[in-house]
PDB file of C-alpha atoms in Angstrom:
ATOM      1  CA  UNK A   1       0.488  13.525  36.164  1.00  0.00           C
ATOM      2  CA  UNK A   2      -1.824  10.991  37.768  1.00  0.00           C
ATOM      3  CA  UNK A   3      -1.437   7.297  37.025  1.00  0.00           C
ATOM      4  CA  UNK A   4      -4.475   5.131  37.631  1.00  0.00           C
ATOM      5  CA  UNK A   5      -3.706   1.418  38.026  1.00  0.00           C
ATOM      6  CA  UNK A   6      -5.600  -0.923  35.728  1.00  0.00           C
ATOM      7  CA  UNK A   7      -8.038  -3.280  37.373  1.00  0.00           C
ATOM      8  CA  UNK A   8      -8.579  -6.844  36.270  1.00  0.00           C
ATOM      9  CA  UNK A   9      -5.191  -7.205  34.621  1.00  0.00           C
ATOM     10  CA  UNK A  10      -3.852 -10.647  33.863  1.00  0.00           C
ATOM     11  CA  UNK A  11      -1.423 -12.394  36.164  1.00  0.00           C
ATOM     12  CA  UNK A  12       2.267 -12.378  35.361  1.00  0.00           C
ATOM     13  CA  UNK A  13       3.062 -14.682  32.467  1.00  0.00           C
ATOM     14  CA  UNK A  14      -0.480 -14.730  31.072  1.00  0.00           C
ATOM     15  CA  UNK A  15      -1.326 -13.275  27.700  1.00  0.00           C
ATOM     16  CA  UNK A  16      -3.772 -10.385  27.501  1.00  0.00           C
ATOM     17  CA  UNK A  17      -5.341 -11.954  24.412  1.00  0.00           C
ATOM     18  CA  UNK A  18      -5.337 -15.505  23.094  1.00  0.00           C
ATOM     19  CA  UNK A  19      -2.281 -16.228  20.963  1.00  0.00           C
ATOM     20  CA  UNK A  20      -4.393 -16.888  17.860  1.00  0.00           C
ATOM     21  CA  UNK A  21      -5.985 -13.461  18.148  1.00  0.00           C
ATOM     22  CA  UNK A  22      -2.627 -11.720  18.397  1.00  0.00           C
ATOM     23  CA  UNK A  23      -1.264 -13.477  15.308  1.00  0.00           C
ATOM     24  CA  UNK A  24      -4.376 -13.004  13.165  1.00  0.00           C
ATOM     25  CA  UNK A  25      -4.247 -10.283  10.508  1.00  0.00           C
ATOM     26  CA  UNK A  26      -5.942  -7.066  11.455  1.00  0.00           C
ATOM     27  CA  UNK A  27      -9.391  -6.182  10.160  1.00  0.00           C
ATOM     28  CA  UNK A  28      -7.833  -3.424   8.062  1.00  0.00           C
ATOM     29  CA  UNK A  29      -6.090  -5.947   5.829  1.00  0.00           C
ATOM     30  CA  UNK A  30      -2.543  -7.086   5.420  1.00  0.00           C
ATOM     31  CA  UNK A  31       0.503  -6.151   3.404  1.00  0.00           C
ATOM     32  CA  UNK A  32      -0.563  -8.167   0.366  1.00  0.00           C
ATOM     33  CA  UNK A  33      -3.878  -6.306   0.238  1.00  0.00           C
ATOM     34  CA  UNK A  34      -2.072  -2.981   0.536  1.00  0.00           C
ATOM     35  CA  UNK A  35       0.222  -3.863  -2.379  1.00  0.00           C
ATOM     36  CA  UNK A  36      -2.749  -5.049  -4.435  1.00  0.00           C
ATOM     37  CA  UNK A  37      -4.601  -1.791  -3.731  1.00  0.00           C
ATOM     38  CA  UNK A  38      -1.553   0.230  -4.785  1.00  0.00           C
ATOM     39  CA  UNK A  39      -1.271  -1.708  -8.043  1.00  0.00           C
ATOM     40  CA  UNK A  40      -4.977  -1.249  -8.736  1.00  0.00           C
ATOM     41  CA  UNK A  41      -4.605   2.486  -8.127  1.00  0.00           C
ATOM     42  CA  UNK A  42      -1.727   2.584 -10.605  1.00  0.00           C
ATOM     43  CA  UNK A  43      -3.812   0.680 -13.162  1.00  0.00           C
ATOM     44  CA  UNK A  44      -6.693   3.137 -12.760  1.00  0.00           C
ATOM     45  CA  UNK A  45      -4.331   6.104 -13.189  1.00  0.00           C
ATOM     46  CA  UNK A  46      -2.878   4.570 -16.359  1.00  0.00           C
ATOM     47  CA  UNK A  47      -6.383   3.912 -17.723  1.00  0.00           C
ATOM     48  CA  UNK A  48      -7.378   7.528 -17.037  1.00  0.00           C
ATOM     49  CA  UNK A  49      -4.233   8.774 -18.782  1.00  0.00           C
ATOM     50  CA  UNK A  50      -4.960   6.534 -21.761  1.00  0.00           C
ATOM     51  CA  UNK A  51      -8.521   7.851 -21.916  1.00  0.00           C
ATOM     52  CA  UNK A  52      -7.303  11.457 -21.782  1.00  0.00           C
ATOM     53  CA  UNK A  53      -4.825  10.781 -24.598  1.00  0.00           C
ATOM     54  CA  UNK A  54      -7.522   9.190 -26.745  1.00  0.00           C
ATOM     55  CA  UNK A  55      -9.858  12.113 -26.071  1.00  0.00           C
ATOM     56  CA  UNK A  56      -7.155  14.589 -27.068  1.00  0.00           C
ATOM     57  CA  UNK A  57      -6.314  12.629 -30.212  1.00  0.00           C
ATOM     58  CA  UNK A  58      -9.977  12.589 -31.244  1.00  0.00           C
ATOM     59  CA  UNK A  59     -10.367  16.326 -30.570  1.00  0.00           C
ATOM     60  CA  UNK A  60     -12.674  15.960 -27.544  1.00  0.00           C
ATOM     61  CA  UNK A  61     -10.121  16.618 -24.790  1.00  0.00           C
ATOM     62  CA  UNK A  62      -7.632  19.310 -24.008  1.00  0.00           C
ATOM     63  CA  UNK A  63      -3.862  19.196 -24.004  1.00  0.00           C
ATOM     64  CA  UNK A  64      -3.704  20.327 -20.387  1.00  0.00           C
ATOM     65  CA  UNK A  65      -5.925  17.465 -19.160  1.00  0.00           C
ATOM     66  CA  UNK A  66      -3.916  14.947 -21.162  1.00  0.00           C
ATOM     67  CA  UNK A  67      -0.574  16.143 -19.800  1.00  0.00           C
ATOM     68  CA  UNK A  68      -1.897  16.249 -16.223  1.00  0.00           C
ATOM     69  CA  UNK A  69      -3.334  12.722 -16.383  1.00  0.00           C
ATOM     70  CA  UNK A  70      -0.130  11.361 -17.924  1.00  0.00           C
ATOM     71  CA  UNK A  71       2.021  13.057 -15.272  1.00  0.00           C
ATOM     72  CA  UNK A  72      -0.145  11.656 -12.473  1.00  0.00           C
ATOM     73  CA  UNK A  73       0.040   8.182 -14.003  1.00  0.00           C
ATOM     74  CA  UNK A  74       3.817   8.438 -14.354  1.00  0.00           C
ATOM     75  CA  UNK A  75       4.225   9.444 -10.707  1.00  0.00           C
ATOM     76  CA  UNK A  76       1.918   6.645  -9.554  1.00  0.00           C
ATOM     77  CA  UNK A  77       3.798   4.103 -11.651  1.00  0.00           C
ATOM     78  CA  UNK A  78       7.138   5.370 -10.346  1.00  0.00           C
ATOM     79  CA  UNK A  79       5.984   5.044  -6.730  1.00  0.00           C
ATOM     80  CA  UNK A  80       4.634   1.529  -7.373  1.00  0.00           C
ATOM     81  CA  UNK A  81       7.852   0.384  -9.041  1.00  0.00           C
ATOM     82  CA  UNK A  82       9.982   1.866  -6.254  1.00  0.00           C
ATOM     83  CA  UNK A  83       7.842   0.111  -3.644  1.00  0.00           C
ATOM     84  CA  UNK A  84       8.167  -3.195  -5.509  1.00  0.00           C
ATOM     85  CA  UNK A  85      11.927  -2.729  -5.715  1.00  0.00           C
ATOM     86  CA  UNK A  86      12.183  -2.020  -1.976  1.00  0.00           C
ATOM     87  CA  UNK A  87      10.053  -5.057  -1.131  1.00  0.00           C
ATOM     88  CA  UNK A  88      12.232  -7.227  -3.349  1.00  0.00           C
ATOM     89  CA  UNK A  89      15.360  -5.811  -1.721  1.00  0.00           C
ATOM     90  CA  UNK A  90      13.990  -6.437   1.778  1.00  0.00           C
ATOM     91  CA  UNK A  91      12.966  -9.982   0.908  1.00  0.00           C
ATOM     92  CA  UNK A  92      16.428 -10.673  -0.501  1.00  0.00           C
ATOM     93  CA  UNK A  93      18.003  -9.382   2.702  1.00  0.00           C
ATOM     94  CA  UNK A  94      15.719 -11.513   4.853  1.00  0.00           C
ATOM     95  CA  UNK A  95      16.333 -14.642   2.794  1.00  0.00           C
ATOM     96  CA  UNK A  96      20.082 -14.043   2.928  1.00  0.00           C
ATOM     97  CA  UNK A  97      20.188 -13.989   6.744  1.00  0.00           C
ATOM     98  CA  UNK A  98      21.950 -16.775   8.592  1.00  0.00           C
ATOM     99  CA  UNK A  99      19.626 -18.629  10.941  1.00  0.00           C
TER     100      UNK A  99
END
């Protein structure tokens, strides 16, 4: 293995990037956006399941499509509720810490 030293590195004690840049949220979003996206995905899955149930009830859709959409919506909702529970649990643990 060959190790090539980096050139132009900062002196000891200096930051590689300004402090504001290191604390800023990444361009990909933050945790709140990720949770919001997950909830929107669950809402879309529930809407699709509702549409499939209405189509089946009116005779336009099949039983198989209805059951599949409902199962997917149930799994999505279960994952979202588990994630919310874990976040709540983690927040409770953090708030209960002695400082």
